[in-house]
PDB file of C-alpha atoms in Angstrom:
ATOM      1  CA  MET A   1    -246.156-125.650  50.564  1.00  0.00           C
ATOM      2  CA  GLY A   2    -246.839-125.620  46.848  1.00  0.00           C
ATOM      3  CA  LEU A   3    -246.734-121.841  46.741  1.00  0.00           C
ATOM      4  CA  GLY A   4    -243.957-121.341  44.198  1.00  0.00           C
ATOM      5  CA  PRO A   5    -244.266-118.640  41.530  1.00  0.00           C
ATOM      6  CA  VAL A   6    -245.672-120.744  38.712  1.00  0.00           C
ATOM      7  CA  TRP A   7    -247.692-118.009  37.001  1.00  0.00           C
ATOM      8  CA  ARG A   8    -246.026-116.873  33.805  1.00  0.00           C
ATOM      9  CA  LEU A   9    -245.926-113.273  32.631  1.00  0.00           C
ATOM     10  CA  ARG A  10    -247.468-112.696  29.222  1.00  0.00           C
ATOM     11  CA  THR A  11    -247.678-109.506  27.194  1.00  0.00           C
ATOM     12  CA  ALA A  12    -250.984-110.338  25.532  1.00  0.00           C
ATOM     13  CA  VAL A  13    -253.709-112.878  26.103  1.00  0.00           C
ATOM     14  CA  GLU A  14    -253.678-113.861  22.447  1.00  0.00           C
ATOM     15  CA  GLU A  15    -250.062-115.009  22.839  1.00  0.00           C
ATOM     16  CA  GLU A  16    -250.732-117.230  25.816  1.00  0.00           C
ATOM     17  CA  ALA A  17    -250.040-120.918  25.490  1.00  0.00           C
ATOM     18  CA  PRO A  18    -250.427-123.911  27.788  1.00  0.00           C
ATOM     19  CA  ALA A  19    -247.546-124.509  30.153  1.00  0.00           C
ATOM     20  CA  PRO A  20    -244.868-126.807  28.656  1.00  0.00           C
ATOM     21  CA  PRO A  21    -244.539-130.274  30.215  1.00  0.00           C
ATOM     22  CA  GLU A  22    -241.015-129.639  31.459  1.00  0.00           C
ATOM     23  CA  ALA A  23    -241.508-129.355  35.201  1.00  0.00           C
ATOM     24  CA  SER A  24    -239.117-131.167  37.480  1.00  0.00           C
ATOM     25  CA  ALA A  25    -240.233-133.979  39.750  1.00  0.00           C
ATOM     26  CA  ALA A  26    -240.397-131.530  42.644  1.00  0.00           C
ATOM     27  CA  ALA A  27    -242.530-129.142  40.624  1.00  0.00           C
ATOM     28  CA  GLN A  28    -244.806-131.998  39.631  1.00  0.00           C
ATOM     29  CA  ARG A  29    -245.267-132.854  43.290  1.00  0.00           C
ATOM     30  CA  GLU A  30    -246.194-129.226  43.904  1.00  0.00           C
ATOM     31  CA  SER A  31    -248.771-129.383  41.144  1.00  0.00           C
ATOM     32  CA  ALA A  32    -250.316-132.397  42.789  1.00  0.00           C
ATOM     33  CA  SER A  33    -250.743-130.491  46.039  1.00  0.00           C
ATOM     34  CA  PRO A  34    -254.323-129.373  46.747  1.00  0.00           C
ATOM     35  CA  ILE A  35    -253.053-125.835  47.356  1.00  0.00           C
ATOM     36  CA  ALA A  36    -250.545-125.632  44.509  1.00  0.00           C
ATOM     37  CA  PRO A  37    -251.234-122.397  42.601  1.00  0.00           C
ATOM     38  CA  ASP A  38    -251.249-123.644  39.019  1.00  0.00           C
ATOM     39  CA  PHE A  39    -251.809-120.214  37.530  1.00  0.00           C
ATOM     40  CA  VAL A  40    -251.144-121.196  33.943  1.00  0.00           C
ATOM     41  CA  PRO A  41    -254.690-121.712  32.616  1.00  0.00           C
ATOM     42  CA  HIS A  42    -255.501-123.060  29.198  1.00  0.00           C
ATOM     43  CA  ALA A  43    -255.002-120.239  26.691  1.00  0.00           C
ATOM     44  CA  ARG A  44    -258.364-120.619  24.992  1.00  0.00           C
ATOM     45  CA  ALA A  45    -260.256-120.643  28.292  1.00  0.00           C
ATOM     46  CA  VAL A  46    -258.556-117.450  29.400  1.00  0.00           C
ATOM     47  CA  ALA A  47    -259.033-115.744  26.056  1.00  0.00           C
ATOM     48  CA  ASP A  48    -262.708-116.683  25.981  1.00  0.00           C
ATOM     49  CA  THR A  49    -263.147-115.290  29.479  1.00  0.00           C
ATOM     50  CA  LEU A  50    -261.508-111.986  28.599  1.00  0.00           C
ATOM     51  CA  VAL A  51    -263.428-111.636  25.355  1.00  0.00           C
ATOM     52  CA  SER A  52    -266.680-112.170  27.210  1.00  0.00           C
ATOM     53  CA  ALA A  53    -265.548-109.633  29.798  1.00  0.00           C
ATOM     54  CA  GLN A  54    -265.290-107.015  27.082  1.00  0.00           C
ATOM     55  CA  VAL A  55    -268.740-107.569  25.625  1.00  0.00           C
ATOM     56  CA  VAL A  56    -270.885-108.117  28.715  1.00  0.00           C
ATOM     57  CA  PRO A  57    -273.877-105.782  28.274  1.00  0.00           C
ATOM     58  CA  ALA A  58    -274.044-103.125  30.950  1.00  0.00           C
ATOM     59  CA  ALA A  59    -277.651-104.057  31.619  1.00  0.00           C
ATOM     60  CA  HIS A  60    -276.424-107.364  33.039  1.00  0.00           C
ATOM     61  CA  VAL A  61    -274.767-105.706  36.030  1.00  0.00           C
ATOM     62  CA  ALA A  62    -277.884-106.499  38.024  1.00  0.00           C
ATOM     63  CA  GLU A  63    -277.064-110.200  37.747  1.00  0.00           C
ATOM     64  CA  ALA A  64    -274.035-109.692  40.003  1.00  0.00           C
ATOM     65  CA  ILE A  65    -276.018-108.230  42.859  1.00  0.00           C
ATOM     66  CA  VAL A  66    -277.225-110.442  45.680  1.00  0.00           C
ATOM     67  CA  PRO A  67    -280.669-109.112  46.677  1.00  0.00           C
ATOM     68  CA  PRO A  68    -280.997-108.189  50.364  1.00  0.00           C
ATOM     69  CA  ARG A  69    -283.450-110.095  52.485  1.00  0.00           C
ATOM     70  CA  HIS A  70    -285.828-107.153  52.888  1.00  0.00           C
ATOM     71  CA  SER A  71    -285.534-105.483  49.511  1.00  0.00           C
ATOM     72  CA  VAL A  72    -287.664-106.031  46.437  1.00  0.00           C
ATOM     73  CA  ALA A  73    -286.210-103.297  44.259  1.00  0.00           C
ATOM     74  CA  SER A  74    -284.031-104.388  41.365  1.00  0.00           C
ATOM     75  CA  PRO A  75    -280.984-102.342  40.363  1.00  0.00           C
ATOM     76  CA  ALA A  76    -281.337-100.140  37.304  1.00  0.00           C
ATOM     77  CA  ALA A  77    -279.434-100.999  34.171  1.00  0.00           C
ATOM     78  CA  SER A  78    -275.956 -99.497  34.136  1.00  0.00           C
ATOM     79  CA  SER A  79    -274.088 -97.869  31.310  1.00  0.00           C
ATOM     80  CA  ARG A  80    -270.468 -98.390  30.334  1.00  0.00           C
ATOM     81  CA  ASN A  81    -268.321 -95.280  30.232  1.00  0.00           C
ATOM     82  CA  ARG A  82    -265.335 -94.455  28.064  1.00  0.00           C
ATOM     83  CA  ALA A  83    -262.928 -96.255  30.375  1.00  0.00           C
ATOM     84  CA  GLY A  84    -264.928 -99.468  30.021  1.00  0.00           C
ATOM     85  CA  THR A  85    -266.273 -99.239  33.546  1.00  0.00           C
ATOM     86  CA  GLU A  86    -269.810-100.084  34.541  1.00  0.00           C
ATOM     87  CA  ASP A  87    -271.696 -97.841  36.919  1.00  0.00           C
ATOM     88  CA  ARG A  88    -271.704 -98.935  40.530  1.00  0.00           C
ATOM     89  CA  PRO A  89    -274.636-101.230  41.384  1.00  0.00           C
ATOM     90  CA  ARG A  90    -277.427 -99.667  43.381  1.00  0.00           C
ATOM     91  CA  PRO A  91    -276.539-100.070  47.084  1.00  0.00           C
ATOM     92  CA  THR A  92    -278.202-103.112  48.600  1.00  0.00           C
ATOM     93  CA  THR A  93    -276.468-103.018  51.985  1.00  0.00           C
ATOM     94  CA  PRO A  94    -279.027-103.263  54.817  1.00  0.00           C
ATOM     95  CA  ALA A  95    -280.213 -99.786  55.744  1.00  0.00           C
ATOM     96  CA  GLY A  96    -279.141-100.192  59.355  1.00  0.00           C
ATOM     97  CA  VAL A  97    -275.542-100.738  58.317  1.00  0.00           C
ATOM     98  CA  VAL A  98    -275.400 -97.482  56.374  1.00  0.00           C
ATOM     99  CA  ALA A  99    -277.261 -95.581  59.088  1.00  0.00           C
ATOM    100  CA  MET A 100    -274.807 -96.642  61.798  1.00  0.00           C
ATOM    101  CA  ARG A 101    -272.030 -94.537  60.300  1.00  0.00           C
ATOM    102  CA  ASP A 102    -270.995 -91.432  62.169  1.00  0.00           C
ATOM    103  CA  PRO A 103    -270.894 -88.561  59.642  1.00  0.00           C
ATOM    104  CA  ALA A 104    -268.651 -86.445  61.862  1.00  0.00           C
ATOM    105  CA  ARG A 105    -266.173 -89.312  62.212  1.00  0.00           C
ATOM    106  CA  SER A 106    -266.162 -89.916  58.452  1.00  0.00           C
ATOM    107  CA  GLU A 107    -265.585 -86.225  57.764  1.00  0.00           C
ATOM    108  CA  ARG A 108    -262.709 -86.128  60.242  1.00  0.00           C
ATOM    109  CA  ILE A 109    -261.036 -89.209  58.759  1.00  0.00           C
ATOM    110  CA  ALA A 110    -261.390 -87.729  55.264  1.00  0.00           C
ATOM    111  CA  THR A 111    -259.002 -84.917  56.265  1.00  0.00           C
ATOM    112  CA  LEU A 112    -256.177 -87.060  57.689  1.00  0.00           C
ATOM    113  CA  ASP A 113    -252.733 -87.455  56.156  1.00  0.00           C
ATOM    114  CA  TRP A 114    -251.013 -90.844  56.048  1.00  0.00           C
ATOM    115  CA  THR A 115    -249.362 -90.573  59.456  1.00  0.00           C
ATOM    116  CA  SER A 116    -252.504 -89.412  61.219  1.00  0.00           C
ATOM    117  CA  LEU A 117    -254.661 -91.911  59.336  1.00  0.00           C
ATOM    118  CA  GLU A 118    -252.634 -94.939  60.389  1.00  0.00           C
ATOM    119  CA  ALA A 119    -252.374 -93.680  63.961  1.00  0.00           C
ATOM    120  CA  ASP A 120    -256.147 -93.297  64.037  1.00  0.00           C
ATOM    121  CA  MET A 121    -256.618 -96.859  62.788  1.00  0.00           C
ATOM    122  CA  ARG A 122    -254.400 -98.222  65.535  1.00  0.00           C
ATOM    123  CA  THR A 123    -256.499 -96.618  68.257  1.00  0.00           C
ATOM    124  CA  CYS A 124    -259.904 -97.153  66.620  1.00  0.00           C
ATOM    125  CA  SER A 125    -262.729 -98.549  68.752  1.00  0.00           C
ATOM    126  CA  ALA A 126    -265.627 -98.035  66.340  1.00  0.00           C
ATOM    127  CA  CYS A 127    -266.626-101.717  66.261  1.00  0.00           C
ATOM    128  CA  VAL A 128    -266.182-104.897  68.290  1.00  0.00           C
ATOM    129  CA  LEU A 129    -263.121-106.032  66.333  1.00  0.00           C
ATOM    130  CA  CYS A 130    -260.958-103.713  68.435  1.00  0.00           C
ATOM    131  CA  GLU A 131    -261.640-105.810  71.528  1.00  0.00           C
ATOM    132  CA  ARG A 132    -259.587-108.848  70.517  1.00  0.00           C
ATOM    133  CA  ARG A 133    -257.030-107.513  68.070  1.00  0.00           C
ATOM    134  CA  ASN A 134    -253.320-107.616  68.756  1.00  0.00           C
ATOM    135  CA  GLN A 135    -252.882-104.601  66.506  1.00  0.00           C
ATOM    136  CA  ALA A 136    -254.599-102.877  63.608  1.00  0.00           C
ATOM    137  CA  VAL A 137    -253.245-103.596  60.125  1.00  0.00           C
ATOM    138  CA  PRO A 138    -253.485-100.400  58.044  1.00  0.00           C
ATOM    139  CA  GLY A 139    -251.963-101.347  54.678  1.00  0.00           C
ATOM    140  CA  ILE A 140    -248.658-101.524  52.856  1.00  0.00           C
ATOM    141  CA  GLY A 141    -247.055-100.545  49.594  1.00  0.00           C
ATOM    142  CA  ASP A 142    -246.520 -97.673  47.200  1.00  0.00           C
ATOM    143  CA  ARG A 143    -248.645 -94.744  48.339  1.00  0.00           C
ATOM    144  CA  HIS A 144    -248.833 -93.439  44.771  1.00  0.00           C
ATOM    145  CA  ALA A 145    -249.550 -96.800  43.146  1.00  0.00           C
ATOM    146  CA  SER A 146    -251.485 -97.447  39.952  1.00  0.00           C
ATOM    147  CA  TRP A 147    -252.772-100.719  41.411  1.00  0.00           C
ATOM    148  CA  MET A 148    -254.624-100.998  44.707  1.00  0.00           C
ATOM    149  CA  PHE A 149    -255.657-104.428  45.958  1.00  0.00           C
ATOM    150  CA  VAL A 150    -258.304-104.642  48.673  1.00  0.00           C
ATOM    151  CA  GLY A 151    -258.645-107.844  50.668  1.00  0.00           C
ATOM    152  CA  GLU A 152    -260.975-109.012  53.405  1.00  0.00           C
ATOM    153  CA  GLY A 153    -259.308-108.541  56.785  1.00  0.00           C
ATOM    154  CA  PRO A 154    -256.187-109.511  58.728  1.00  0.00           C
ATOM    155  CA  GLY A 155    -255.630-113.121  59.712  1.00  0.00           C
ATOM    156  CA  SER A 156    -253.675-114.369  62.704  1.00  0.00           C
ATOM    157  CA  GLU A 157    -250.259-113.830  61.092  1.00  0.00           C
ATOM    158  CA  GLU A 158    -251.216-110.363  59.899  1.00  0.00           C
ATOM    159  CA  ASP A 159    -252.503-109.513  63.373  1.00  0.00           C
ATOM    160  CA  GLN A 160    -249.117-110.440  64.820  1.00  0.00           C
ATOM    161  CA  ARG A 161    -246.954-108.712  62.212  1.00  0.00           C
ATOM    162  CA  GLY A 162    -249.078-105.680  61.367  1.00  0.00           C
ATOM    163  CA  GLU A 163    -248.853-106.228  57.604  1.00  0.00           C
ATOM    164  CA  PRO A 164    -251.594-107.481  55.251  1.00  0.00           C
ATOM    165  CA  PHE A 165    -251.250-110.731  53.292  1.00  0.00           C
ATOM    166  CA  VAL A 166    -248.233-112.332  54.970  1.00  0.00           C
ATOM    167  CA  GLY A 167    -249.446-115.941  55.265  1.00  0.00           C
ATOM    168  CA  GLN A 168    -250.048-118.538  52.558  1.00  0.00           C
ATOM    169  CA  ALA A 169    -252.631-116.317  50.898  1.00  0.00           C
ATOM    170  CA  GLY A 170    -250.076-113.511  50.912  1.00  0.00           C
ATOM    171  CA  ARG A 171    -247.469-115.639  49.190  1.00  0.00           C
ATOM    172  CA  LEU A 172    -250.045-116.592  46.618  1.00  0.00           C
ATOM    173  CA  LEU A 173    -250.916-112.927  46.091  1.00  0.00           C
ATOM    174  CA  ASP A 174    -247.225-112.178  45.530  1.00  0.00           C
ATOM    175  CA  ASN A 175    -247.186-114.845  42.819  1.00  0.00           C
ATOM    176  CA  MET A 176    -250.284-113.337  41.247  1.00  0.00           C
ATOM    177  CA  LEU A 177    -248.588-109.938  41.183  1.00  0.00           C
ATOM    178  CA  ALA A 178    -245.435-111.390  39.659  1.00  0.00           C
ATOM    179  CA  ALA A 179    -247.496-112.987  36.892  1.00  0.00           C
ATOM    180  CA  ILE A 180    -248.525-109.561  35.605  1.00  0.00           C
ATOM    181  CA  GLY A 181    -245.130-107.967  36.115  1.00  0.00           C
ATOM    182  CA  LEU A 182    -245.824-106.416  39.511  1.00  0.00           C
ATOM    183  CA  GLN A 183    -244.408-106.814  42.980  1.00  0.00           C
ATOM    184  CA  ARG A 184    -245.420-105.737  46.431  1.00  0.00           C
ATOM    185  CA  GLY A 185    -244.323-102.193  47.178  1.00  0.00           C
ATOM    186  CA  GLU A 186    -243.709-101.141  43.568  1.00  0.00           C
ATOM    187  CA  ASP A 187    -246.721 -99.461  41.956  1.00  0.00           C
ATOM    188  CA  VAL A 188    -248.903-101.637  44.211  1.00  0.00           C
ATOM    189  CA  TYR A 189    -250.727-100.753  47.422  1.00  0.00           C
ATOM    190  CA  ILE A 190    -252.437-103.466  49.495  1.00  0.00           C
ATOM    191  CA  ALA A 191    -255.140-102.875  52.095  1.00  0.00           C
ATOM    192  CA  ASN A 192    -258.106-104.674  53.634  1.00  0.00           C
ATOM    193  CA  ALA A 193    -261.791-103.927  54.008  1.00  0.00           C
ATOM    194  CA  VAL A 194    -261.368-104.098  57.799  1.00  0.00           C
ATOM    195  CA  LYS A 195    -258.164-103.267  59.631  1.00  0.00           C
ATOM    196  CA  CYS A 196    -258.577-105.542  62.669  1.00  0.00           C
ATOM    197  CA  ARG A 197    -258.660-109.323  62.735  1.00  0.00           C
ATOM    198  CA  PRO A 198    -262.129-110.874  63.031  1.00  0.00           C
ATOM    199  CA  PRO A 199    -262.134-113.589  65.738  1.00  0.00           C
ATOM    200  CA  HIS A 200    -261.267-117.064  64.450  1.00  0.00           C
ATOM    201  CA  ASN A 201    -260.520-115.509  61.031  1.00  0.00           C
ATOM    202  CA  ARG A 202    -264.229-115.330  60.266  1.00  0.00           C
ATOM    203  CA  THR A 203    -265.631-113.191  57.465  1.00  0.00           C
ATOM    204  CA  PRO A 204    -266.113-109.557  58.537  1.00  0.00           C
ATOM    205  CA  ALA A 205    -269.717-108.612  59.246  1.00  0.00           C
ATOM    206  CA  PRO A 206    -271.339-105.883  57.105  1.00  0.00           C
ATOM    207  CA  GLU A 207    -271.476-103.498  60.056  1.00  0.00           C
ATOM    208  CA  GLU A 208    -267.753-104.015  60.677  1.00  0.00           C
ATOM    209  CA  ILE A 209    -267.000-103.287  57.028  1.00  0.00           C
ATOM    210  CA  SER A 210    -269.179-100.187  57.238  1.00  0.00           C
ATOM    211  CA  SER A 211    -267.396 -98.945  60.365  1.00  0.00           C
ATOM    212  CA  CYS A 212    -264.012 -99.343  58.691  1.00  0.00           C
ATOM    213  CA  ARG A 213    -265.052 -97.963  55.310  1.00  0.00           C
ATOM    214  CA  PRO A 214    -264.035 -94.332  56.043  1.00  0.00           C
ATOM    215  CA  TYR A 215    -260.465 -95.566  56.507  1.00  0.00           C
ATOM    216  CA  LEU A 216    -260.509 -97.433  53.201  1.00  0.00           C
ATOM    217  CA  GLU A 217    -262.060 -94.447  51.446  1.00  0.00           C
ATOM    218  CA  ARG A 218    -259.307 -92.186  52.765  1.00  0.00           C
ATOM    219  CA  GLN A 219    -256.599 -94.642  51.712  1.00  0.00           C
ATOM    220  CA  ILE A 220    -258.026 -94.696  48.197  1.00  0.00           C
ATOM    221  CA  ALA A 221    -258.264 -90.897  48.121  1.00  0.00           C
ATOM    222  CA  LEU A 222    -254.609 -90.615  49.137  1.00  0.00           C
ATOM    223  CA  VAL A 223    -253.310 -93.302  46.761  1.00  0.00           C
ATOM    224  CA  GLN A 224    -255.500 -92.299  43.777  1.00  0.00           C
ATOM    225  CA  PRO A 225    -254.971 -95.646  42.020  1.00  0.00           C
ATOM    226  CA  THR A 226    -255.685 -96.287  38.361  1.00  0.00           C
ATOM    227  CA  VAL A 227    -257.539 -99.505  39.189  1.00  0.00           C
ATOM    228  CA  LEU A 228    -258.963-101.160  42.294  1.00  0.00           C
ATOM    229  CA  VAL A 229    -258.960-104.950  42.569  1.00  0.00           C
ATOM    230  CA  ALA A 230    -261.459-106.346  45.079  1.00  0.00           C
ATOM    231  CA  LEU A 231    -260.286-109.699  46.426  1.00  0.00           C
ATOM    232  CA  GLY A 232    -263.421-111.484  47.573  1.00  0.00           C
ATOM    233  CA  ARG A 233    -266.969-110.522  48.546  1.00  0.00           C
ATOM    234  CA  PRO A 234    -266.173-108.438  51.659  1.00  0.00           C
ATOM    235  CA  ALA A 235    -263.820-106.274  49.604  1.00  0.00           C
ATOM    236  CA  ALA A 236    -266.443-105.894  46.884  1.00  0.00           C
ATOM    237  CA  LEU A 237    -269.017-104.923  49.514  1.00  0.00           C
ATOM    238  CA  ALA A 238    -266.644-102.319  50.949  1.00  0.00           C
ATOM    239  CA  LEU A 239    -265.983-100.746  47.553  1.00  0.00           C
ATOM    240  CA  LEU A 240    -269.411-101.038  45.934  1.00  0.00           C
ATOM    241  CA  GLU A 241    -271.634-100.928  49.020  1.00  0.00           C
ATOM    242  CA  SER A 242    -273.510-103.841  47.464  1.00  0.00           C
ATOM    243  CA  GLU A 243    -273.565-107.558  48.161  1.00  0.00           C
ATOM    244  CA  VAL A 244    -272.328-109.191  44.967  1.00  0.00           C
ATOM    245  CA  SER A 245    -271.742-112.711  43.762  1.00  0.00           C
ATOM    246  CA  ILE A 246    -268.094-113.056  42.757  1.00  0.00           C
ATOM    247  CA  GLY A 247    -268.984-115.514  40.012  1.00  0.00           C
ATOM    248  CA  ALA A 248    -271.418-113.042  38.460  1.00  0.00           C
ATOM    249  CA  ALA A 249    -269.387-109.873  39.106  1.00  0.00           C
ATOM    250  CA  ARG A 250    -266.006-111.025  37.838  1.00  0.00           C
ATOM    251  CA  GLY A 251    -265.051-110.544  34.206  1.00  0.00           C
ATOM    252  CA  ARG A 252    -266.257-106.929  34.098  1.00  0.00           C
ATOM    253  CA  SER A 253    -265.467-103.663  35.836  1.00  0.00           C
ATOM    254  CA  PHE A 254    -267.497-101.465  38.159  1.00  0.00           C
ATOM    255  CA  ASP A 255    -266.990 -97.892  39.272  1.00  0.00           C
ATOM    256  CA  TYR A 256    -265.791 -96.395  42.541  1.00  0.00           C
ATOM    257  CA  LYS A 257    -265.788 -92.590  42.303  1.00  0.00           C
ATOM    258  CA  GLY A 258    -264.405 -92.715  38.779  1.00  0.00           C
ATOM    259  CA  ILE A 259    -261.920 -95.526  39.482  1.00  0.00           C
ATOM    260  CA  PRO A 260    -262.531 -98.904  37.784  1.00  0.00           C
ATOM    261  CA  VAL A 261    -263.092-101.819  40.161  1.00  0.00           C
ATOM    262  CA  VAL A 262    -262.321-105.387  39.086  1.00  0.00           C
ATOM    263  CA  VAL A 263    -263.779-108.090  41.325  1.00  0.00           C
ATOM    264  CA  THR A 264    -262.052-111.452  41.652  1.00  0.00           C
ATOM    265  CA  TYR A 265    -261.483-114.308  44.077  1.00  0.00           C
ATOM    266  CA  HIS A 266    -259.543-113.911  47.314  1.00  0.00           C
ATOM    267  CA  PRO A 267    -256.211-115.805  47.321  1.00  0.00           C
ATOM    268  CA  ALA A 268    -257.363-117.831  50.346  1.00  0.00           C
ATOM    269  CA  TYR A 269    -260.337-119.031  48.298  1.00  0.00           C
ATOM    270  CA  LEU A 270    -258.008-119.969  45.440  1.00  0.00           C
ATOM    271  CA  LEU A 271    -255.911-122.082  47.786  1.00  0.00           C
ATOM    272  CA  ARG A 272    -259.037-124.098  48.562  1.00  0.00           C
ATOM    273  CA  ASN A 273    -260.385-124.023  45.001  1.00  0.00           C
ATOM    274  CA  PRO A 274    -257.434-124.222  42.596  1.00  0.00           C
ATOM    275  CA  GLN A 275    -259.781-124.898  39.684  1.00  0.00           C
ATOM    276  CA  ASP A 276    -260.713-121.197  39.725  1.00  0.00           C
ATOM    277  CA  LYS A 277    -257.180-119.886  39.347  1.00  0.00           C
ATOM    278  CA  GLY A 278    -257.641-119.538  35.602  1.00  0.00           C
ATOM    279  CA  LYS A 279    -260.575-117.205  36.224  1.00  0.00           C
ATOM    280  CA  ALA A 280    -258.483-115.116  38.609  1.00  0.00           C
ATOM    281  CA  TRP A 281    -255.762-114.884  35.965  1.00  0.00           C
ATOM    282  CA  ALA A 282    -258.338-113.639  33.464  1.00  0.00           C
ATOM    283  CA  ASP A 283    -259.463-110.991  35.949  1.00  0.00           C
ATOM    284  CA  LEU A 284    -255.894-109.792  36.434  1.00  0.00           C
ATOM    285  CA  CYS A 285    -255.490-109.551  32.674  1.00  0.00           C
ATOM    286  CA  LEU A 286    -258.672-107.482  32.521  1.00  0.00           C
ATOM    287  CA  ALA A 287    -257.323-105.145  35.212  1.00  0.00           C
ATOM    288  CA  ARG A 288    -254.012-104.873  33.375  1.00  0.00           C
ATOM    289  CA  ARG A 289    -255.831-103.948  30.171  1.00  0.00           C
ATOM    290  CA  ILE A 290    -257.802-101.255  32.030  1.00  0.00           C
ATOM    291  CA  VAL A 291    -254.607 -99.779  33.490  1.00  0.00           C
ATOM    292  CA  ALA A 292    -252.955 -99.732  30.066  1.00  0.00           C
ATOM    293  CA  GLU A 293    -255.977 -98.094  28.428  1.00  0.00           C
ATOM    294  CA  ARG A 294    -256.277 -95.407  31.078  1.00  0.00           C
ATOM    295  CA  LYS A 295    -252.568 -94.617  30.946  1.00  0.00           C
ATOM    296  CA  ARG A 296    -252.729 -94.319  27.156  1.00  0.00           C
ATOM    297  CA  GLY A 297    -255.733 -92.035  27.501  1.00  0.00           C
ATOM    298  CA  ALA A 298    -253.948 -89.857  30.055  1.00  0.00           C
ATOM    299  CA  ALA A 299    -250.862 -89.618  27.841  1.00  0.00           C
ATOM    300  CA  SER A 300    -252.910 -88.497  24.838  1.00  0.00           C
ATOM    301  CA  ASN A 301    -254.640 -85.686  26.759  1.00  0.00           C
TER     302      ASN A 301
END
């Protein structure tokens, strides 16, 4: 299916070089496939992207925010903290979505351990997604991971198997992890913004994301990752409580309760738009740099 692991692990962006022209005929056929994940971007393009990611003025965070239909307020300029993380954008989620949350339910979920949390997800009926699910899909991976990836929601395969990212997008995500020296289950935890499959694999609605957010918040609190990677707009909305443009938000980091958030494209989007795989690689390199910096800082304290 053109989903082979063709990303290459590099120790530094400055050392990256274009992929050598030594692929076999089969590999060349894979590269010609519209969904082939050619994750070996041109070195200069990646380096330029990462350099720009490091010098983006904090005041430009507002450019990433998609204004709500009924709001005229513009987000205040943000400041970059010592970890290189920009303040969270001012929430622009429609007021009704925030108001629909049940404070008592959120407080109860915030006290659950892993076993109780996942059991609660599987019996949840807080939104309409429960009506047509086969099963809830809580998350998978290392529960003490440095890296936490947040996707959109389960698809049909995930709904059947009860595990996130198991289809083509999941195989692509595995390749993305391998490119930066990671693998599923080892220092990586994977979850979704919503735990139940939206009908026809549609994008989760804001109110569905809001209903499921207490679960995601508790997962993050239990994992305590070093970095959060938001895969796509629904994941960014869940973490930042703001509608953002991926194109404007990527290449920098935001803040979720003191944890850096890097926003990038969802693997399913990359399967349809392989020309943006180089940008996703740059975002992963940015996240890797953040993890390294924070670990060095922790070791020196």
